[in-house]
Tab-separated table of C-alpha atoms in Angstrom:
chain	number	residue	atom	x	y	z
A	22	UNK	CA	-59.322	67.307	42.918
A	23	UNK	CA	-62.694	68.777	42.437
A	24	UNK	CA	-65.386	68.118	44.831
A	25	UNK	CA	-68.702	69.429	44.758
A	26	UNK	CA	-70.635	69.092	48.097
A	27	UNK	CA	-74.485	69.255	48.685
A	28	UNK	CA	-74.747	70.403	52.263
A	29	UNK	CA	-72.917	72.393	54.822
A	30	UNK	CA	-74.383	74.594	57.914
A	31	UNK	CA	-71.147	77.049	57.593
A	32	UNK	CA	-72.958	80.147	57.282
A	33	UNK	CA	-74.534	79.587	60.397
A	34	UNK	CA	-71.701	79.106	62.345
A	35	UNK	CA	-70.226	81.964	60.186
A	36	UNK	CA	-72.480	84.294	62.068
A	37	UNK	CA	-72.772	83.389	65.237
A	38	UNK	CA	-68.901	83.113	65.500
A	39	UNK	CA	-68.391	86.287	63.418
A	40	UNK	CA	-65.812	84.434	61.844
A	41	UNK	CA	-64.872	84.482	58.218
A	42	UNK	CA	-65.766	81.994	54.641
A	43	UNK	CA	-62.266	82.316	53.263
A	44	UNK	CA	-60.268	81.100	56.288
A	45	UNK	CA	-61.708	79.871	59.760
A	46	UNK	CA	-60.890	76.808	62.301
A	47	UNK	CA	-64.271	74.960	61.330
A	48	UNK	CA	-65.190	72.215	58.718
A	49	UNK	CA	-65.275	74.510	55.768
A	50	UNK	CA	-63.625	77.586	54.522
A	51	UNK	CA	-62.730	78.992	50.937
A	52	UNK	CA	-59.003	78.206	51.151
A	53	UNK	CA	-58.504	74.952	52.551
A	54	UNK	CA	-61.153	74.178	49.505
A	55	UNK	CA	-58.977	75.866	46.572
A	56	UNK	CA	-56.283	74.067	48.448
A	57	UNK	CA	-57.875	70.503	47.669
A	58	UNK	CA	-58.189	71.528	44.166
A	59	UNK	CA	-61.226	73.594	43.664
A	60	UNK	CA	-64.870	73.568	44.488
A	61	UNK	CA	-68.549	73.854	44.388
A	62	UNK	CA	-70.101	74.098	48.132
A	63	UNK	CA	-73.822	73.760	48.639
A	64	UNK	CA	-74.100	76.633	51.823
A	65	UNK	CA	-77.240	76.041	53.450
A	66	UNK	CA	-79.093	78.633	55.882
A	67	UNK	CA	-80.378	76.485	58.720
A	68	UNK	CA	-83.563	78.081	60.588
A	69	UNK	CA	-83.647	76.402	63.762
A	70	UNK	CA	-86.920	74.838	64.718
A	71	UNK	CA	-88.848	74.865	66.596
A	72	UNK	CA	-87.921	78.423	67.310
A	73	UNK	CA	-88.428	79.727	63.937
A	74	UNK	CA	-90.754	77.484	61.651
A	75	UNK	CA	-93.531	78.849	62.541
A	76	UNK	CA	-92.623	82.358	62.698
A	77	UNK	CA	-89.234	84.910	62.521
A	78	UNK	CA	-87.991	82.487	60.559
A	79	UNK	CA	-87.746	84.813	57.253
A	80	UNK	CA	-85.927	87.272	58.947
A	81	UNK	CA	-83.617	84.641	60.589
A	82	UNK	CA	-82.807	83.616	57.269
A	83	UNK	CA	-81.874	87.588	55.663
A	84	UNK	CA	-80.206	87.507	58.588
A	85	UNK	CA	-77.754	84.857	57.621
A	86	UNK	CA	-78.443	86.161	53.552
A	87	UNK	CA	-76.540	89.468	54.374
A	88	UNK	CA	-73.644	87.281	56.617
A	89	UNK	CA	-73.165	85.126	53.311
A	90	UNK	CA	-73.546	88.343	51.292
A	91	UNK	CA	-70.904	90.320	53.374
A	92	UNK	CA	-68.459	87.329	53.027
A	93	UNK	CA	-68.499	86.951	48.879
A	94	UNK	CA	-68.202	90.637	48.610
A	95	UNK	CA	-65.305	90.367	51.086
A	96	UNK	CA	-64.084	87.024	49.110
A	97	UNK	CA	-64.043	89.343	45.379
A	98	UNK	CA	-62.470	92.074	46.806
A	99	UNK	CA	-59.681	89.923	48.275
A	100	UNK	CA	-59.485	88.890	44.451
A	101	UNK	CA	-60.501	85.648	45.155
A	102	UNK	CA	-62.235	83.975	41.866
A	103	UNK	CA	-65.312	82.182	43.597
A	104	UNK	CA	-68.916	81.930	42.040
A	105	UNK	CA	-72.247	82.085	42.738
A	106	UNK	CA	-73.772	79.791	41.039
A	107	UNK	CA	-77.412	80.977	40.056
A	108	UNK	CA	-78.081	79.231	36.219
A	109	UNK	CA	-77.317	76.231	34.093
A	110	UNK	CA	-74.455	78.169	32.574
A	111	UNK	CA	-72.896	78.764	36.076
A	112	UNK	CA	-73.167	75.548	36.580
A	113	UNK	CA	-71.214	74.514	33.385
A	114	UNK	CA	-68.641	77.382	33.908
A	115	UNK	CA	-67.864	76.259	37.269
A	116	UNK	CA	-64.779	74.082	36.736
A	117	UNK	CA	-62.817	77.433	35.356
A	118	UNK	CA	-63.542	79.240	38.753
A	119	UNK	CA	-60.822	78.326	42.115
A	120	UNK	CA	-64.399	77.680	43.776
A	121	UNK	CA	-67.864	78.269	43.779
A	122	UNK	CA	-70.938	78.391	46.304
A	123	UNK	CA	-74.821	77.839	45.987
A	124	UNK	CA	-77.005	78.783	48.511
A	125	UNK	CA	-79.961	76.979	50.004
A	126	UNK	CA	-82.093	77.279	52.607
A	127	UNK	CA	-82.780	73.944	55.472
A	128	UNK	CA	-86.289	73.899	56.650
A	129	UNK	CA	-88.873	75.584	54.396
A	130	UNK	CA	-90.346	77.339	57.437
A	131	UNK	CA	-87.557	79.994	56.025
A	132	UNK	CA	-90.614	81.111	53.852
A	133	UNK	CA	-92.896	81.776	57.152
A	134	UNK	CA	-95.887	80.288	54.717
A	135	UNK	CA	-95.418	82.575	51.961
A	136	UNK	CA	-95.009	81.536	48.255
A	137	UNK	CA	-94.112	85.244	47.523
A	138	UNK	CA	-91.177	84.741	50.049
A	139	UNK	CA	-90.170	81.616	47.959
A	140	UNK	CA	-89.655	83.873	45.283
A	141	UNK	CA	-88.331	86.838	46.959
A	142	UNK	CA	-85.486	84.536	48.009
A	143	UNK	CA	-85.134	82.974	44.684
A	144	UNK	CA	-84.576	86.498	43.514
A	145	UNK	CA	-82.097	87.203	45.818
A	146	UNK	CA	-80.018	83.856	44.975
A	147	UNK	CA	-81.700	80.467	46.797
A	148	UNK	CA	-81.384	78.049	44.702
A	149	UNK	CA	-82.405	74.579	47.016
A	150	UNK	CA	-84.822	74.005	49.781
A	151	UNK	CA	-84.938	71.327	52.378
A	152	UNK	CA	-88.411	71.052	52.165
A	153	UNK	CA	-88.339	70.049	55.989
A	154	UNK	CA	-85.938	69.691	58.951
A	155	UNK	CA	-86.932	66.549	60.975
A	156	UNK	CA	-90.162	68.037	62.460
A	157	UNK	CA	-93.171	69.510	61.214
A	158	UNK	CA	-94.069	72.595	59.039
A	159	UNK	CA	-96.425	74.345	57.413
A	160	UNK	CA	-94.738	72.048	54.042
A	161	UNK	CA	-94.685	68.768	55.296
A	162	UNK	CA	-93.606	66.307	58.339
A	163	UNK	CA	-90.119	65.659	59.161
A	164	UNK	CA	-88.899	62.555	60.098
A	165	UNK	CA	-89.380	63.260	63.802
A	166	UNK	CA	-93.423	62.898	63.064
A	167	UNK	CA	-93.028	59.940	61.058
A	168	UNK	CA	-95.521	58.220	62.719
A	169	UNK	CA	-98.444	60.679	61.650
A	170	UNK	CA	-98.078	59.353	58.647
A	171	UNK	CA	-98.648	62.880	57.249
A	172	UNK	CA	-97.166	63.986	54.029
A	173	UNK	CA	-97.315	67.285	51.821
A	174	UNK	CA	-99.749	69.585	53.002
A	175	UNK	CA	-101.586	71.568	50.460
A	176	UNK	CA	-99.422	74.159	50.756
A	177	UNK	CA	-96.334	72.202	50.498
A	178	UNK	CA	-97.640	70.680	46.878
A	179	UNK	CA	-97.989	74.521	46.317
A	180	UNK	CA	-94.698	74.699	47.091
A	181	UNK	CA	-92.663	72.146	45.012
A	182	UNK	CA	-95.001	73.106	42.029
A	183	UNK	CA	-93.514	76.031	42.674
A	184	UNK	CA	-89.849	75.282	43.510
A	185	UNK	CA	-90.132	73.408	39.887
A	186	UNK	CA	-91.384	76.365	37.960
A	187	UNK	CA	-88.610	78.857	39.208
A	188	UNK	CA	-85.711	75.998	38.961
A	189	UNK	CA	-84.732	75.241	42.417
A	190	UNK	CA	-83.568	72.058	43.636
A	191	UNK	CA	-86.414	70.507	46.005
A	192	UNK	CA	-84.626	68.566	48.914
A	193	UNK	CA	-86.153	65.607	50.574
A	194	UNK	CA	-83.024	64.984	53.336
A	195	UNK	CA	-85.197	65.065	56.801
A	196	UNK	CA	-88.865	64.558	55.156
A	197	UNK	CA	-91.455	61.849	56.545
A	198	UNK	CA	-91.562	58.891	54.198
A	199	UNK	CA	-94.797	60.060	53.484
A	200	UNK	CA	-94.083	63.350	51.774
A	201	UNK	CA	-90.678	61.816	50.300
A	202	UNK	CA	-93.507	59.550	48.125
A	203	UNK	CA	-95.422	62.691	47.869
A	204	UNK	CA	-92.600	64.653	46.403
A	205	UNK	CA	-91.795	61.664	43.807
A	206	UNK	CA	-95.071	62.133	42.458
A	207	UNK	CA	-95.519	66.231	42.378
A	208	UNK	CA	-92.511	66.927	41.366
A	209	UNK	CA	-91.788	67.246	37.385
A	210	UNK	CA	-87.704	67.694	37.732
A	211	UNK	CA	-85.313	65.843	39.577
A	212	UNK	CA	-85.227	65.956	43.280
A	213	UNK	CA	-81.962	65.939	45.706
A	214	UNK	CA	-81.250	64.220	49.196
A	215	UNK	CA	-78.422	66.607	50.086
A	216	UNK	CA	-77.411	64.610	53.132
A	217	UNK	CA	-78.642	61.351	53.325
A	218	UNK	CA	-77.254	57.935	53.520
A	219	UNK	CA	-78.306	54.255	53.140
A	220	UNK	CA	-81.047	52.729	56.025
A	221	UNK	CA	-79.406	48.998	55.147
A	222	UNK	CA	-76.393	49.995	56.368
A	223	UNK	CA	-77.455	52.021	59.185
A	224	UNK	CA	-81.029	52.101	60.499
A	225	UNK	CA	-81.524	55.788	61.666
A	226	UNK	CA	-84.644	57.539	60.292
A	227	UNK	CA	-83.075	60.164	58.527
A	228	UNK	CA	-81.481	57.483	56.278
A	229	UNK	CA	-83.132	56.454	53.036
A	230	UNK	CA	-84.237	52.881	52.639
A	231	UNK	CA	-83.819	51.093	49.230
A	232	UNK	CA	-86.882	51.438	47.845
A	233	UNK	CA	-86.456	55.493	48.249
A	234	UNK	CA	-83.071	55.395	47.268
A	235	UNK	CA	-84.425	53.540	43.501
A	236	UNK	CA	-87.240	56.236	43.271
A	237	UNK	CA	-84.485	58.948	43.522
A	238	UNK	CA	-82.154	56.994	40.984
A	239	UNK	CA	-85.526	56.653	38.837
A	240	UNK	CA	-86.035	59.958	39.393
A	241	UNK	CA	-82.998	60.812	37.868
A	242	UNK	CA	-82.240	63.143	41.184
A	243	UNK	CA	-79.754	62.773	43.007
A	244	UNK	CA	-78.359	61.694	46.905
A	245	UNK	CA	-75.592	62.872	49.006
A	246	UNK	CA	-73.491	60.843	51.063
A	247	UNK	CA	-73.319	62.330	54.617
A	248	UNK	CA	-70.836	62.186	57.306
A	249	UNK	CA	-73.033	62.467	60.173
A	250	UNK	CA	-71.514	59.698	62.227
A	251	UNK	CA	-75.094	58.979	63.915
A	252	UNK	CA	-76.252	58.061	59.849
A	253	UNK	CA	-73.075	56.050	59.242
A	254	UNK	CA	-72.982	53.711	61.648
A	255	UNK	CA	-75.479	52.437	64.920
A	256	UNK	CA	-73.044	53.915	67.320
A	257	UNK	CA	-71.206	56.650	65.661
A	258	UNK	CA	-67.895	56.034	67.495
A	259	UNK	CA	-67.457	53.423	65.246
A	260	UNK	CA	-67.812	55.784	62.329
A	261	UNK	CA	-64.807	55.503	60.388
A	262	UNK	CA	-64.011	56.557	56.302
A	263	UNK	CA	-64.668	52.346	55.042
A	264	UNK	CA	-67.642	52.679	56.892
A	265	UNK	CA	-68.514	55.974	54.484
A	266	UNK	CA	-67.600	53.393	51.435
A	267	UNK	CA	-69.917	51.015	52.512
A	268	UNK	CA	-73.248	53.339	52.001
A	269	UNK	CA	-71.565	54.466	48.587
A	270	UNK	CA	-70.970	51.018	47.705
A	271	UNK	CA	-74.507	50.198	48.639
A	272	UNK	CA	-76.095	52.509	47.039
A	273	UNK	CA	-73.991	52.285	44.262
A	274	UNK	CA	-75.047	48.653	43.785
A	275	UNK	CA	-78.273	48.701	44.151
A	276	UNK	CA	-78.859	51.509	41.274
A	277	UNK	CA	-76.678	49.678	38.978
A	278	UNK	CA	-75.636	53.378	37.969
A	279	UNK	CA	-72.814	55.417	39.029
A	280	UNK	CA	-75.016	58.988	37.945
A	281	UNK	CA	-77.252	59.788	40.991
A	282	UNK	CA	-75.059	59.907	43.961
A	283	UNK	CA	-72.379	62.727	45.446
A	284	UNK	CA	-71.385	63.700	48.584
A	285	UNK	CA	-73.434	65.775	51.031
A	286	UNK	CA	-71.136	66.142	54.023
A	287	UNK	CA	-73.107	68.265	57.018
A	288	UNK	CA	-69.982	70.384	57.307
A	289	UNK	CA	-70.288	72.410	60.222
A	290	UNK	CA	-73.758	70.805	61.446
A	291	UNK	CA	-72.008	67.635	62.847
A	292	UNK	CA	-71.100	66.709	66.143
A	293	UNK	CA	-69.531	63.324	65.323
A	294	UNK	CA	-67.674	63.077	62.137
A	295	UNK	CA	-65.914	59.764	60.856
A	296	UNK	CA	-62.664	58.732	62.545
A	297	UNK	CA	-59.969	60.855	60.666
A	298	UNK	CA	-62.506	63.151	58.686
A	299	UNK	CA	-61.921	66.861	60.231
A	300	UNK	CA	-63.075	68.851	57.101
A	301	UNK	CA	-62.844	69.715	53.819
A	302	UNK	CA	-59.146	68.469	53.407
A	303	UNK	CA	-60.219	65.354	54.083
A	304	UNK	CA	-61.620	64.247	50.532
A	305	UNK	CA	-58.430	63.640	50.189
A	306	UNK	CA	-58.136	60.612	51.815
A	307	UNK	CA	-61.908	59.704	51.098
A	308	UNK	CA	-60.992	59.613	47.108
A	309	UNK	CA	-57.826	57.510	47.953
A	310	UNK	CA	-60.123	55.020	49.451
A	311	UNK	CA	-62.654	54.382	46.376
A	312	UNK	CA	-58.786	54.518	43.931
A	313	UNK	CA	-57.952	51.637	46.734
A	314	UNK	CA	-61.279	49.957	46.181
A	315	UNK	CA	-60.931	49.621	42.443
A	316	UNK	CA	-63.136	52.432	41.526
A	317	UNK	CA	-62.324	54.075	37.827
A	318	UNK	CA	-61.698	57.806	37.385
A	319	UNK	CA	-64.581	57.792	35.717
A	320	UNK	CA	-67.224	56.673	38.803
A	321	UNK	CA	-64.632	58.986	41.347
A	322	UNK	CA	-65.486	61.993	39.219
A	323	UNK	CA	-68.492	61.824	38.523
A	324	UNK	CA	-69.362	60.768	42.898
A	325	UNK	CA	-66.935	64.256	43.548
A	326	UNK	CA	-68.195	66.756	40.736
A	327	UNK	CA	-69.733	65.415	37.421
A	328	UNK	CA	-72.773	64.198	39.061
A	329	UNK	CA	-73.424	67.082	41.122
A	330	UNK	CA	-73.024	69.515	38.094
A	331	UNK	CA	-75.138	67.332	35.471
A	332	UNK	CA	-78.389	67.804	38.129
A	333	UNK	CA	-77.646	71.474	38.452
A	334	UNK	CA	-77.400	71.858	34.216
A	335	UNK	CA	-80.953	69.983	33.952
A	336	UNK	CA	-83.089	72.178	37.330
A	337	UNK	CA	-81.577	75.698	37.500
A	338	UNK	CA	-82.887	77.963	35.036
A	339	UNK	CA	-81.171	79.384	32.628
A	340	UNK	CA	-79.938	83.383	32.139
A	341	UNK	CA	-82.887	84.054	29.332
A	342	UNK	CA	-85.548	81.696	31.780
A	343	UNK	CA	-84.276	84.084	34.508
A	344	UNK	CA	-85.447	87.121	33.239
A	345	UNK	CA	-88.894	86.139	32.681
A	346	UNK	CA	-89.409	83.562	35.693
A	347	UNK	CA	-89.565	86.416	38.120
């Protein structure tokens, strides 16, 4: 089994645990993913806010760059065979690898207001931006300022102009509904919700409602199921793995598609995970679940990998774009 995933907050835990990617006793490590079958994990620096949005939070962010830095050169000198993926033709290659990472940035006051930041960090491998956590930045309003009503900023149009023109993946997970709208119409490539799920089936704000989830499908972006238990179900004790199925089979439904959705789990930036999910190992069971609700191969691998992969091949740049985007 092959599971690409769209969000984890690893790294951050990674450093202020000084503990290691290829084997620790959180949500996520290297091995337990080769063990499942092989991988591509989305590893996101978090800058917390509102400590760092509106200042310290580049250097919060090299911070955690030389932590995930440290641990791939410690993961290739181990021999292990995991890639970076940087271009379209990483992307494609990545099913011949044990594993693979990506690394993005959560809450674009990483870039302290800077579009040369932006592409400093592009340069030194980010390749997806949470445009927002749930409050406000220089970008945009989270979620938490929903009622402002207040969308992109001028800077933040600046921003996913930009985002588009290097070939990074612009994430809407945690934005206002207002700049989610904003972002459908700025943006000229697909856009990802890396960890999002379905507001019909659970009415927290950080959850999409339908009309969002059809512009993404439209869009031909992409969403990650999430396994936040607070965006699963109203009271996340009840969060259980057929309550997971339900926002995939809503979503599902309603886009009449089976090519815009994955799985975005929070690994490592969730409290309260689903009744029997404890990490990584456990898309396992979660794949047994859609076989035992009459799902073909073909939907299951294209909701664990395919998907995921086909976005990647159409925004990241490829080797030859590289050398003349920067």
């Amino acid at each position: 089994m092959f599971v690409c995933d769209c969000h984890c907050d690893t790294l951050t835990e990674l450093y202020k645990k000084g503990t290691d990617l290829y084997s620790n006793d959180q949500h996520f490590d290297i091995k337990r993913q080769i063990a499942l079958g092989g991988g591509l994990q989305f590893c996101a620096i978090f800058v917390p806010t509102p400590e760092f949005r509106y200042g310290g939070g580049l250097r919060y962010t090299l911070c955690l760059l030389d932590k995930y830095n440290q641990e791939v050169k410690k993961l290739h000198l181990a021999g292990h065979d995991v890639l970076q993926v940087l271009t379209k033709e990483d992307a494609a290659d990545v099913l011949n690898h044990q594993a693979a990472t990506l690394l993005a940035i959560e809450e674009g006051g990483a870039i302290d207001g800077s579009l040369e930041a932006l592409r400093v960090l592009y340069a030194l491998g980010l390749r997806a931006m949470t445009l927002t956590w749930s409050n406000r930045n220089d970008i945009a309003d989270g979620v938490n300022e929903e009622g402002s009503g207040g969308g992109l900023t001028v800077f933040g149009c600046k921003v996913v102009a930009e985002m588009n023109r290097l070939g990074m993946l612009v994430d809407v997970s945690h934005i206002a509904p207002a700049g989610f709208w904003d972002v459908i119409e700025a943006s000229t490539q697909p856009i990802i919700a890396t960890h999002s799920n379905a507001k019909a089936i659970c009415p927290h704000p950080r959850n999409l409602d339908d009309k969002q989830i059809l512009a993404i499908n439209e869009n031909d972006g992409l969403i990650g199921v999430t396994f936040a238990g607070q965006f699963i179900t109203e009271d996340y004790h009840d969060a259980t793995l057929e309550s997971v199925y339900a926002h995939i089979d809503h979503m599902l439904n309603l886009m009449g598609n089976d090519d815009h959705l994955g799985f975005g789990s929070d690994f490592d930036g969730i409290s309260h995970p689903p009744q029997g999910l404890h990490g990584v190992q456990d898309y396992a069971p979660i794949v047994e679940l859609l076989r035992q609700k009459n799902y073909s191969e073909s939907t299951i691998e294209k909701l664990t990998h395919k998907n995921v992969l086909s976005l990647l091949q159409k925004v990241l740049p490829s080797r030859k774009q590289m050398s003349r985007i920067y």
